[in-house]
Amino acid sequence: MENGQRAALLEHIDQLLREKKINDADIKCIVKQALDEKHLAPFSDSIFLKYKALVASTSISCSNSWSKSLNISFSDLKEACSEIETDLRIILVRRKELIGKDEKTGSPRLARGKIAGVTTFRLARAHIIHLNPDCVRCNDDRIINGQSPCPVMNFNTEFAICCGFEFIKKKYSTLPKEIRAELVYTLTKRHMNQETLGIIFDALQYIVR
């Protein structure tokens, strides 16, 4: 929280106290909310930048120059990052004292797997990467000719998983190929919520080397 925001909050609390509209319990809730906001603020920007970096650094063999066939909607990416922040706020409010605390700061400490699950879910559900008709036709031709689908078709989902892996400090590429395929299939074809994904990432944090 910036100095100006902190000063405005304190002034607002002081005014409410003078008007006897809040009590000590209310103040504690306001302060906790402010601390939670400070704790979550960096997540949105870091996810946004990580996703952009993935788009810029990815390279696959493609005769039709796949990078010119994609449209990246940064407004949709920004919206997804905002939804991630909202989901994490809801978890903080709902779980309250059930969430661990950082020993140094006393701030709520969400499990890394939980953050990874929320991040992956929201990014995978957002329509961030759009293919032009030429790219779609090229992929259709591959399937008709008995080839595997083009990797470009799964970028939206795989980038989402990669961003989630950042929070558990693991690399998506170290997952066995069959598990990667299962994760992508489940996220695109089956129902999976943030809570379930959080448990999966918690497990992968200890399984993946």
C-alpha positions as a printed NumPy array, in Angstrom:
array([[  0.   ,   0.   ,   0.   ],
       [  1.411,   3.4  ,  -1.033],
       [  1.923,   6.192,   1.521],
       [ -0.927,   8.213,   0.041],
       [ -3.309,   5.26 ,   0.209],
       [ -2.248,   4.498,   3.783],
       [ -2.838,   8.117,   4.837],
       [ -6.274,   8.152,   3.182],
       [ -7.236,   4.881,   4.917],
       [ -6.15 ,   6.165,   8.335],
       [ -8.034,   9.416,   7.793],
       [-11.15 ,   7.463,   6.807],
       [-10.907,   5.239,   9.887],
       [-10.398,   8.286,  12.117],
       [-13.5  ,   9.935,  10.691],
       [-15.603,   6.818,  11.236],
       [-14.369,   6.619,  14.827],
       [-15.333,  10.231,  15.473],
       [-18.772,   9.552,  14.05 ],
       [-18.966,   6.346,  16.133],
       [-19.81 ,   4.303,  13.068],
       [-17.213,   1.584,  13.713],
       [-15.673,  -0.182,  16.687],
       [-12.341,  -1.883,  17.36 ],
       [-13.481,  -5.116,  15.687],
       [-14.372,  -3.211,  12.521],
       [-10.964,  -1.54 ,  12.514],
       [ -9.234,  -4.909,  12.725],
       [-11.234,  -6.123,   9.712],
       [-10.311,  -3.014,   7.7  ],
       [ -6.639,  -3.34 ,   8.553],
       [ -6.665,  -7.071,   7.715],
       [ -8.282,  -6.338,   4.363],
       [ -5.626,  -3.709,   3.616],
       [ -2.85 ,  -6.179,   4.47 ],
       [ -4.465,  -8.841,   2.29 ],
       [ -4.609,  -6.368,  -0.603],
       [ -0.906,  -5.614,  -0.186],
       [ -0.121,  -9.343,  -0.065],
       [ -2.009, -10.108,  -3.289],
       [ -1.108,  -7.025,  -5.314],
       [  2.077,  -8.429,  -6.952],
       [  0.421, -11.631,  -8.227],
       [ -1.567, -10.085, -11.057],
       [  1.37 ,  -8.238, -12.614],
       [  3.787, -11.172, -12.275],
       [  1.347, -13.558, -13.986],
       [  0.705, -11.065, -16.79 ],
       [  4.436, -10.66 , -17.455],
       [  5.098, -14.415, -17.262],
       [  2.396, -15.158, -19.834],
       [  3.779, -12.516, -22.215],
       [  7.272, -13.983, -21.808],
       [  5.979, -17.464, -22.66 ],
       [  4.355, -16.192, -25.849],
       [  7.557, -14.409, -26.87 ],
       [  9.923, -17.29 , -26.11 ],
       [  7.981, -20.273, -27.482],
       [  9.216, -21.791, -30.74 ],
       [  7.865, -24.702, -32.774],
       [  8.551, -26.001, -36.259],
       [  5.865, -24.621, -38.569],
       [  5.912, -24.21 , -42.346],
       [  3.251, -21.483, -42.154],
       [  4.982, -19.252, -39.58 ],
       [  2.607, -19.909, -36.687],
       [  3.591, -16.737, -34.81 ],
       [  1.947, -14.647, -37.546],
       [ -1.214, -16.719, -37.28 ],
       [ -1.934, -15.914, -33.641],
       [ -3.665, -12.968, -32.068],
       [ -2.891, -12.43 , -28.38 ],
       [ -5.629, -10.596, -26.504],
       [ -3.832,  -8.757, -23.728],
       [ -7.128,  -7.304, -22.535],
       [ -8.434, -10.85 , -21.938],
       [ -5.144, -11.734, -20.239],
       [ -5.463,  -8.691, -17.983],
       [ -9.052,  -9.63 , -17.14 ],
       [ -8.004, -13.191, -16.278],
       [ -5.274, -11.838, -13.981],
       [ -7.868,  -9.654, -12.275],
       [-10.119, -12.699, -11.766],
       [ -7.187, -14.588, -10.244],
       [ -6.683, -11.788,  -7.735],
       [-10.425, -11.803,  -6.926],
       [-10.442, -15.581,  -6.41 ],
       [ -7.492, -15.351,  -4.023],
       [ -9.224, -12.583,  -2.059],
       [-12.307, -14.784,  -1.712],
       [-10.16 , -17.651,  -0.424],
       [ -8.585, -15.347,   2.163],
       [-12.002, -14.191,   3.369],
       [-13.6  , -17.629,   3.345],
       [-10.751, -19.546,   4.953],
       [ -9.873, -16.824,   7.492],
       [ -7.784, -18.333,  10.279],
       [ -7.609, -21.72 ,   8.533],
       [ -4.901, -20.285,   6.277],
       [ -1.339, -20.352,   7.546],
       [  0.529, -17.155,   8.346],
       [  3.953, -15.917,   7.378],
       [  6.136, -16.105,  10.472],
       [  7.921, -12.836,   9.701],
       [  5.062, -10.61 ,   8.57 ],
       [  2.007, -12.245,  10.113],
       [  0.257, -11.927,   6.736],
       [ -1.926, -14.778,   5.445],
       [  0.117, -17.346,   3.578],
       [ -1.781, -19.14 ,   0.854],
       [ -0.426, -22.537,  -0.155],
       [  1.575, -22.315,  -3.379],
       [ -0.46 , -25.153,  -4.861],
       [ -3.666, -23.219,  -4.19 ],
       [ -2.31 , -20.135,  -5.964],
       [ -1.129, -22.306,  -8.863],
       [ -4.558, -23.933,  -9.165],
       [ -6.42 , -20.627,  -9.26 ],
       [ -3.92 , -19.181, -11.745],
       [ -4.092, -22.122, -14.134],
       [ -7.889, -22.381, -13.956],
       [ -8.539, -18.729, -14.799],
       [ -5.929, -18.488, -17.55 ],
       [ -7.078, -21.741, -19.163],
       [-10.717, -20.592, -19.17 ],
       [ -9.898, -17.205, -20.719],
       [ -9.789, -16.784, -24.5  ],
       [ -6.36 , -15.188, -24.694],
       [ -4.87 , -16.805, -27.805],
       [ -6.904, -16.666, -31.006],
       [ -6.028, -18.478, -34.252],
       [ -6.668, -17.064, -37.7  ],
       [ -8.499, -19.202, -40.312],
       [ -5.253, -20.239, -42.061],
       [ -3.897, -21.724, -38.83 ],
       [ -7.157, -23.599, -38.199],
       [ -7.203, -24.991, -41.759],
       [ -3.571, -26.081, -41.465],
       [ -4.368, -28.021, -38.31 ],
       [ -7.445, -29.592, -39.912],
       [ -5.263, -30.772, -42.807],
       [ -2.792, -32.326, -40.373],
       [ -5.571, -34.333, -38.716],
       [ -7.043, -35.418, -42.075],
       [ -3.58 , -36.654, -43.1  ],
       [ -3.258, -38.709, -39.932],
       [ -0.811, -36.381, -38.172],
       [ -1.046, -35.245, -34.576],
       [ -2.721, -31.871, -33.921],
       [ -0.443, -28.841, -34.105],
       [  0.988, -27.811, -30.692],
       [ -0.361, -24.296, -31.323],
       [ -3.869, -25.59 , -30.633],
       [ -3.028, -26.192, -26.967],
       [ -1.024, -23.02 , -26.312],
       [ -3.828, -21.336, -24.352],
       [ -4.009, -24.275, -21.948],
       [ -0.308, -25.104, -21.773],
       [  0.704, -21.506, -21.08 ],
       [ -1.847, -21.481, -18.255],
       [ -0.294, -24.616, -16.747],
       [  3.223, -23.179, -17.141],
       [  2.186, -20.054, -15.214],
       [  0.781, -22.267, -12.464],
       [  4.038, -24.207, -12.287],
       [  5.893, -20.974, -11.549],
       [  4.24 , -20.845,  -8.13 ],
       [  5.357, -24.327,  -7.133],
       [  8.848, -23.632,  -8.506],
       [  8.75 , -26.497, -11.006],
       [  9.106, -26.752, -14.779],
       [  6.2  , -27.949, -16.897],
       [  8.67 , -29.624, -19.263],
       [  9.836, -31.96 , -16.47 ],
       [  6.4  , -33.601, -16.271],
       [  6.142, -36.967, -18.053],
       [  4.554, -36.503, -21.48 ],
       [  1.503, -38.606, -20.626],
       [  0.732, -36.522, -17.514],
       [  1.057, -33.301, -19.515],
       [ -1.363, -34.689, -22.088],
       [ -3.802, -35.717, -19.348],
       [ -3.692, -32.278, -17.727],
       [ -4.358, -30.542, -21.038],
       [ -7.179, -32.959, -21.891],
       [ -8.83 , -32.573, -18.501],
       [ -8.658, -28.783, -18.59 ],
       [-10.072, -28.588, -22.113],
       [-12.562, -31.467, -22.15 ],
       [-13.613, -32.118, -18.55 ],
       [-14.815, -30.089, -15.592],
       [-12.182, -29.096, -13.073],
       [-12.381, -26.265, -10.541],
       [ -9.749, -24.199,  -8.746],
       [ -9.903, -26.29 ,  -5.578],
       [ -9.225, -29.553,  -7.403],
       [ -6.408, -28.015,  -9.411],
       [ -4.905, -26.671,  -6.193],
       [ -4.721, -30.191,  -4.774],
       [ -3.106, -31.447,  -7.995],
       [ -0.453, -28.734,  -7.878],
       [  0.152, -29.412,  -4.18 ],
       [  0.862, -33.039,  -5.086],
       [  3.009, -32.167,  -8.118],
       [  5.087, -29.841,  -5.955],
       [  6.426, -32.854,  -4.085],
       [  6.392, -35.413,  -6.908],
       [  8.009, -33.495,  -9.774],
       [ 11.801, -33.152,  -9.61 ]])
